[in-house]
JSON list of C-alpha atoms in Angstrom, two decimals:
[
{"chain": "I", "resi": 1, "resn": "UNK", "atom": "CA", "xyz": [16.69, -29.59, -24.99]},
{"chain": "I", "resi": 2, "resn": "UNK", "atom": "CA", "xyz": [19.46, -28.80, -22.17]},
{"chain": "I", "resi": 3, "resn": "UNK", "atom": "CA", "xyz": [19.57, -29.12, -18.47]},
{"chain": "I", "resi": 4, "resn": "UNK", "atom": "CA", "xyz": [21.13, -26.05, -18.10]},
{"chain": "I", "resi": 5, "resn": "UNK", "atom": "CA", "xyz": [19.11, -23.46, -15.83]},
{"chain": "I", "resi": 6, "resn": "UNK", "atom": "CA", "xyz": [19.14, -19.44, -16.62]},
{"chain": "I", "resi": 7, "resn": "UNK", "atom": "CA", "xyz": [17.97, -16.91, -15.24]},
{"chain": "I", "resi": 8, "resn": "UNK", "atom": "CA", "xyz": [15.65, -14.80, -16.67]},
{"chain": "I", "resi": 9, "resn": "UNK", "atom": "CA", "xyz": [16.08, -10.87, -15.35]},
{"chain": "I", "resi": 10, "resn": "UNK", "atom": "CA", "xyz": [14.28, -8.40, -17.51]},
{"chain": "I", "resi": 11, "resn": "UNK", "atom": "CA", "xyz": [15.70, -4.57, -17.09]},
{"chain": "I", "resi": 12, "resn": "UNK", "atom": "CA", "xyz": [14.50, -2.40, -14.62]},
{"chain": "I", "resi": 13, "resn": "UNK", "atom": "CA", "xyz": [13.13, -5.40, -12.37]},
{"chain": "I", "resi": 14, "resn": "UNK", "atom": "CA", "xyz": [10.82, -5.13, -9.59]},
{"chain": "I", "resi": 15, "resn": "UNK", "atom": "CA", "xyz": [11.91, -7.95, -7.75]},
{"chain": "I", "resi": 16, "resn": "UNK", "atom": "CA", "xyz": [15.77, -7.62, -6.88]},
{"chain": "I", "resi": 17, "resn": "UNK", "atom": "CA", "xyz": [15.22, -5.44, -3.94]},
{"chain": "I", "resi": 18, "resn": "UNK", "atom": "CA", "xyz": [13.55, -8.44, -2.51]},
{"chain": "I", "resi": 19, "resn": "UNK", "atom": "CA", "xyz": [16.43, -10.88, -3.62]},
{"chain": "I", "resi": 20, "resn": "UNK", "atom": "CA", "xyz": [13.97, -12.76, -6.09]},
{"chain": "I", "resi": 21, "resn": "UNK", "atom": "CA", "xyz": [14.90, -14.36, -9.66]},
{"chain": "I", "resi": 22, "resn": "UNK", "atom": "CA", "xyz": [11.57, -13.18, -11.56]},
{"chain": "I", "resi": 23, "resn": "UNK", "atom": "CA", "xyz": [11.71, -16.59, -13.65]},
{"chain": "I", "resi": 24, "resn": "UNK", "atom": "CA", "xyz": [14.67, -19.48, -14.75]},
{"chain": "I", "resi": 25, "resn": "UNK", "atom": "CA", "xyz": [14.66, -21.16, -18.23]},
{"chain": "I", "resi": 26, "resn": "UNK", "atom": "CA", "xyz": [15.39, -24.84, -17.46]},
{"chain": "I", "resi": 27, "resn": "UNK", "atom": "CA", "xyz": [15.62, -26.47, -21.16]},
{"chain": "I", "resi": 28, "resn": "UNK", "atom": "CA", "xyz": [12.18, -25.72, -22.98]},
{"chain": "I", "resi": 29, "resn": "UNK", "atom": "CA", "xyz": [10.07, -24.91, -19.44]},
{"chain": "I", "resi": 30, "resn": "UNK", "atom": "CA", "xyz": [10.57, -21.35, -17.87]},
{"chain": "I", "resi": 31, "resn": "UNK", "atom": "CA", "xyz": [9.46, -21.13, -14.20]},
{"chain": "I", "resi": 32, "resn": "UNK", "atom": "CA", "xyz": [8.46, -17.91, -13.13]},
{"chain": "I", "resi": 33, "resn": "UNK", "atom": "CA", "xyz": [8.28, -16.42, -9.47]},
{"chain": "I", "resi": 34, "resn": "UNK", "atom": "CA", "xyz": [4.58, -15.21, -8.64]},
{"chain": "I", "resi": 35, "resn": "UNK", "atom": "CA", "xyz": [3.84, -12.20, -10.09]},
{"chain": "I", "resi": 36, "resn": "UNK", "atom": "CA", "xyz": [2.02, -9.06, -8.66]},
{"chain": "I", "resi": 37, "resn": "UNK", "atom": "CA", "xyz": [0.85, -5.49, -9.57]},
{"chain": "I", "resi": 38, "resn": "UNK", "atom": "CA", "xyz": [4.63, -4.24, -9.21]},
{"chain": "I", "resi": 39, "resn": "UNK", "atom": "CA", "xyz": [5.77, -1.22, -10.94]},
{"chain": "I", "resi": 40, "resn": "UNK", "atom": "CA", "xyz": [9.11, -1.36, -12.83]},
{"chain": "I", "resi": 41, "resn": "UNK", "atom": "CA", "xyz": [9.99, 1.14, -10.08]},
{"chain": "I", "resi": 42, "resn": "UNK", "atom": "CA", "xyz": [8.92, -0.84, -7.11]},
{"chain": "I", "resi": 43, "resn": "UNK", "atom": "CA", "xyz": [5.63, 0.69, -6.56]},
{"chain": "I", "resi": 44, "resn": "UNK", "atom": "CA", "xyz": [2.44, -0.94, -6.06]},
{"chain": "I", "resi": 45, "resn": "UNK", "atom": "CA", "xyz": [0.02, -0.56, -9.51]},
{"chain": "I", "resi": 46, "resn": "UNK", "atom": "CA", "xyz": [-3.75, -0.35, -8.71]},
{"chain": "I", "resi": 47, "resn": "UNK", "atom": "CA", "xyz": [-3.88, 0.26, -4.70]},
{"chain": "I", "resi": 48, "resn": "UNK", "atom": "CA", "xyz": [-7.48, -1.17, -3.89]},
{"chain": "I", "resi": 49, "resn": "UNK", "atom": "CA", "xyz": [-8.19, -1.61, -7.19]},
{"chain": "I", "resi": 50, "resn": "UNK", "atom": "CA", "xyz": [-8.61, -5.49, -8.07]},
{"chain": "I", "resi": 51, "resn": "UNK", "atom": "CA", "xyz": [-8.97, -4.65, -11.65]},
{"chain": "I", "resi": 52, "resn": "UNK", "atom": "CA", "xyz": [-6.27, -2.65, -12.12]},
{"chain": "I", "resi": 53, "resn": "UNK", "atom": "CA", "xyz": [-4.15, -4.76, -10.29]},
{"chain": "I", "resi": 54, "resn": "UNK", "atom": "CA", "xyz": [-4.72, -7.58, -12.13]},
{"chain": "I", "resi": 55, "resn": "UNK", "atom": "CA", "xyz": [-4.06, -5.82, -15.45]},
{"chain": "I", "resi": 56, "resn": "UNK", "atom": "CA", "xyz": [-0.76, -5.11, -14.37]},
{"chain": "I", "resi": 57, "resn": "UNK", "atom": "CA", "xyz": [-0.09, -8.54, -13.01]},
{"chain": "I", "resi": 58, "resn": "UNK", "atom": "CA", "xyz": [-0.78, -9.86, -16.66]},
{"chain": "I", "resi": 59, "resn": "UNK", "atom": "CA", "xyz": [1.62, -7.49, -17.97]},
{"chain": "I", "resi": 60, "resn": "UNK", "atom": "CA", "xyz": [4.46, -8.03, -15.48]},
{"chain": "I", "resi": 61, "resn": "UNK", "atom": "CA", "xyz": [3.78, -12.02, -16.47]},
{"chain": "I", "resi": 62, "resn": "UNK", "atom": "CA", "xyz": [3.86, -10.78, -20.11]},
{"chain": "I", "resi": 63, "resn": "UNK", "atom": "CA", "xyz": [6.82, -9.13, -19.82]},
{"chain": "I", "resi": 64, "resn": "UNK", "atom": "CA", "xyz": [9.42, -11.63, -17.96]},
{"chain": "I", "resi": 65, "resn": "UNK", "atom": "CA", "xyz": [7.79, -14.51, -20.12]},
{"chain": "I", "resi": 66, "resn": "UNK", "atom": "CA", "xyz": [8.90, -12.17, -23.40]},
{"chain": "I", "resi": 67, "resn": "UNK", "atom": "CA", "xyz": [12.45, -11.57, -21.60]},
{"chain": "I", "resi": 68, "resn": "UNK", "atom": "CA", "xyz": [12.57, -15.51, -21.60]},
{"chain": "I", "resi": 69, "resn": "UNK", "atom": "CA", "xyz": [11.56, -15.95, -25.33]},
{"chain": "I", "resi": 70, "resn": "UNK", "atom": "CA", "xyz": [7.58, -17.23, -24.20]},
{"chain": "I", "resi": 71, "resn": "UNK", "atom": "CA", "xyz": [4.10, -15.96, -23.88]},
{"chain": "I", "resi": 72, "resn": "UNK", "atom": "CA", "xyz": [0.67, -16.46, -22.92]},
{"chain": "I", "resi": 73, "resn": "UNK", "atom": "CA", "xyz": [0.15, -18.98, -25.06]},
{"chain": "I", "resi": 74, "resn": "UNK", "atom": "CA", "xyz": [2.52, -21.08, -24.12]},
{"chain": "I", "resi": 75, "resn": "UNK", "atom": "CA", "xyz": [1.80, -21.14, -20.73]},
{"chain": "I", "resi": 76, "resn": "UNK", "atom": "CA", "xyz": [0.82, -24.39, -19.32]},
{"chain": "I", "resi": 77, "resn": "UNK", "atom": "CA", "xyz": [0.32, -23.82, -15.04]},
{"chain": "I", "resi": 78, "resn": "UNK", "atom": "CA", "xyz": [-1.04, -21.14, -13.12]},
{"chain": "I", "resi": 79, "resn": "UNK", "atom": "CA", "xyz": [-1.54, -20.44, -9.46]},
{"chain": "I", "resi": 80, "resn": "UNK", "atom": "CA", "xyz": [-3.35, -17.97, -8.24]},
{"chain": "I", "resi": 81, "resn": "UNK", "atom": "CA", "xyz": [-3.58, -16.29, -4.77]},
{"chain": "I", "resi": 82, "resn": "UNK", "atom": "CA", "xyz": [-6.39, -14.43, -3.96]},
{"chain": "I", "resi": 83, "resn": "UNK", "atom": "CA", "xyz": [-7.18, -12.43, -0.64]},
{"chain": "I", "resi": 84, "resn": "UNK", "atom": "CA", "xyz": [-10.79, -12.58, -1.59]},
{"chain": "I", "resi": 85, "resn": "UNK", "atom": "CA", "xyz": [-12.23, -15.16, -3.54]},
{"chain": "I", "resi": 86, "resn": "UNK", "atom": "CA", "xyz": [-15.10, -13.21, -3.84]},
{"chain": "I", "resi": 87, "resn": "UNK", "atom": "CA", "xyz": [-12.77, -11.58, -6.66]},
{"chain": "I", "resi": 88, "resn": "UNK", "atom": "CA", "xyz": [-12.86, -14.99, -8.34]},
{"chain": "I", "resi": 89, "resn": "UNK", "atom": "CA", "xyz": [-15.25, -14.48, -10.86]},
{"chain": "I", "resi": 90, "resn": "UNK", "atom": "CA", "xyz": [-13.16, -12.10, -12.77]},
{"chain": "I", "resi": 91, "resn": "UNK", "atom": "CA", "xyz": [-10.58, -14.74, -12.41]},
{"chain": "I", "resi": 92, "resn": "UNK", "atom": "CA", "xyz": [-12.85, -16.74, -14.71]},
{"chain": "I", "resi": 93, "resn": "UNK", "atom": "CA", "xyz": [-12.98, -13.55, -17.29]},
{"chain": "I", "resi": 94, "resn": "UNK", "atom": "CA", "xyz": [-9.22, -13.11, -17.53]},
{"chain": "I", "resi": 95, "resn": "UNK", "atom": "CA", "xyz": [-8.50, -16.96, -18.37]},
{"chain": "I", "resi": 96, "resn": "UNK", "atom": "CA", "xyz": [-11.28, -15.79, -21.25]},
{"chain": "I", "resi": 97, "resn": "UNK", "atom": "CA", "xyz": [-8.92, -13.03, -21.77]},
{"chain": "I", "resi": 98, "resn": "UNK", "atom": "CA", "xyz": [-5.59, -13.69, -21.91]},
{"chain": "I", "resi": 99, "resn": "UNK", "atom": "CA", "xyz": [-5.26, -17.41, -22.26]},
{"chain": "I", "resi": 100, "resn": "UNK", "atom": "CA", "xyz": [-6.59, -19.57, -25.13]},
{"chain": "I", "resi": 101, "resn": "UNK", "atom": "CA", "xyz": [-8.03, -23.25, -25.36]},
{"chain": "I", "resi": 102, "resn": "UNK", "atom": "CA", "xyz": [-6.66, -25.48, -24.63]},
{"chain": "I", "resi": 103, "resn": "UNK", "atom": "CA", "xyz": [-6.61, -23.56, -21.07]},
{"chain": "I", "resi": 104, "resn": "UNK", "atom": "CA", "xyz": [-3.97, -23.92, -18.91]},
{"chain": "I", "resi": 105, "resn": "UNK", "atom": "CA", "xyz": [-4.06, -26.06, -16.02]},
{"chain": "I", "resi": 106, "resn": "UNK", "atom": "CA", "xyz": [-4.70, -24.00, -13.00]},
{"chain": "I", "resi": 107, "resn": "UNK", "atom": "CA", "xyz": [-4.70, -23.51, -9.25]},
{"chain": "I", "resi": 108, "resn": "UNK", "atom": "CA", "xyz": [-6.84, -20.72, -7.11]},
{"chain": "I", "resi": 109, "resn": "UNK", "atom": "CA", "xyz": [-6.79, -20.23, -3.69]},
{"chain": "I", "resi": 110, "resn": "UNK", "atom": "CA", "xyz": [-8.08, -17.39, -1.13]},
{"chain": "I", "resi": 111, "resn": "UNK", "atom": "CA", "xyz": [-4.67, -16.80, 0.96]},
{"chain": "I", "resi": 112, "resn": "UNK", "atom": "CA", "xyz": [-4.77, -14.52, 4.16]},
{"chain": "I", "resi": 113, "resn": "UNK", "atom": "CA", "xyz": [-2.20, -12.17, 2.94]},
{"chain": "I", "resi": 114, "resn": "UNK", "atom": "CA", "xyz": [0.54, -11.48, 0.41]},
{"chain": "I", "resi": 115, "resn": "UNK", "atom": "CA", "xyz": [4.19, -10.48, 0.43]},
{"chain": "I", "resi": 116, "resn": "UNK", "atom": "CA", "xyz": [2.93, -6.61, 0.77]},
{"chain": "I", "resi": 117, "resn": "UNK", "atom": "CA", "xyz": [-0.10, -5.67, 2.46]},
{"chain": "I", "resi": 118, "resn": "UNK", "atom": "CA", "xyz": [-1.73, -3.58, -0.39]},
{"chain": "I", "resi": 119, "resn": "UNK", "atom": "CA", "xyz": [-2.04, -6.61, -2.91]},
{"chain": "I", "resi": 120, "resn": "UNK", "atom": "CA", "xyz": [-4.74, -8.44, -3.17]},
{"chain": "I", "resi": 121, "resn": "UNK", "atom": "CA", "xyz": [-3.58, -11.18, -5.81]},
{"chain": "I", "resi": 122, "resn": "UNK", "atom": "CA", "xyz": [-0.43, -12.83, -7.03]},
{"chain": "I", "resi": 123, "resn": "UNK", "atom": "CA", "xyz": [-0.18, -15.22, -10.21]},
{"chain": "I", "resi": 124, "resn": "UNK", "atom": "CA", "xyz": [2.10, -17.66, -10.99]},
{"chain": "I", "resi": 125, "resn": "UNK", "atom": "CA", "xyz": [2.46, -19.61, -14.00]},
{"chain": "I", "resi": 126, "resn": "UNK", "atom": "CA", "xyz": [4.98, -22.25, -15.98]},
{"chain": "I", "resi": 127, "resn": "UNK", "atom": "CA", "xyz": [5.36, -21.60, -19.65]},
{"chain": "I", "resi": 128, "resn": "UNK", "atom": "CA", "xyz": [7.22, -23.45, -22.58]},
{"chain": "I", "resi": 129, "resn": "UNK", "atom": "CA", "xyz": [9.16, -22.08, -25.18]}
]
């Protein structure tokens, strides 16, 4: 394992315009910025639609975690912000989804707002590789 830290930047990333590294590989642990329903061209995915907007949060964590040389099932930490935790409950159904025992070790909270007014969750997580 090294100490050195990398960045991870996948193409066409969402994030730069708000001067954000999506994730950094530090040795054999890649920690990733929270993720949202972002479009690869900046847009906001699923507009007052929780479902849809978590979909796309999965995939955006998907996709830097596969730019980093992880995925799902490597990851060991997630946070996630809610706006409404009455939307927690399909929370509960995506860990079913995209994670597998043994589950990660995780974090939910109900925050008053997120970086842009339209989304309604964020998800952060910390993977190995």
């Amino acid at each position: 394992m090294t100490d050195k830290a990398i960045p991870i930047v996948p193409a066409n990333d969402p994030l730069a315009p708000y001067f954000i590294a999506p994730a950094w590989r530090v040795g054999d642990l890649v920690l990733r910025s929270g993720q949202a329903s972002i479009g690869e061209d900046g847009s906001i995915v699923g507009a007052g639609d929780f479902d849809a907007q978590l979909a796309r949060t999965f995939a955006n964590i998907e996709r830097v975690l596969a730019a980093a040389g992880s995925d799902l099932s490597k990851v060991v930490k997630v946070v996630i912000y809610l706006t409404d935790m009455a939307h927690f409950p399909k929370i509960v159904e995506a860990r079913q989804r995209y994670f597998t025992s043994p589950y990660p070790a995780d974090t939910t909270v109900e925050v008053k707002g997120l970086a842009l007014p339209e989304l309604m969750v964020e998800i952060d997580v910390t993977a190995t590789v």
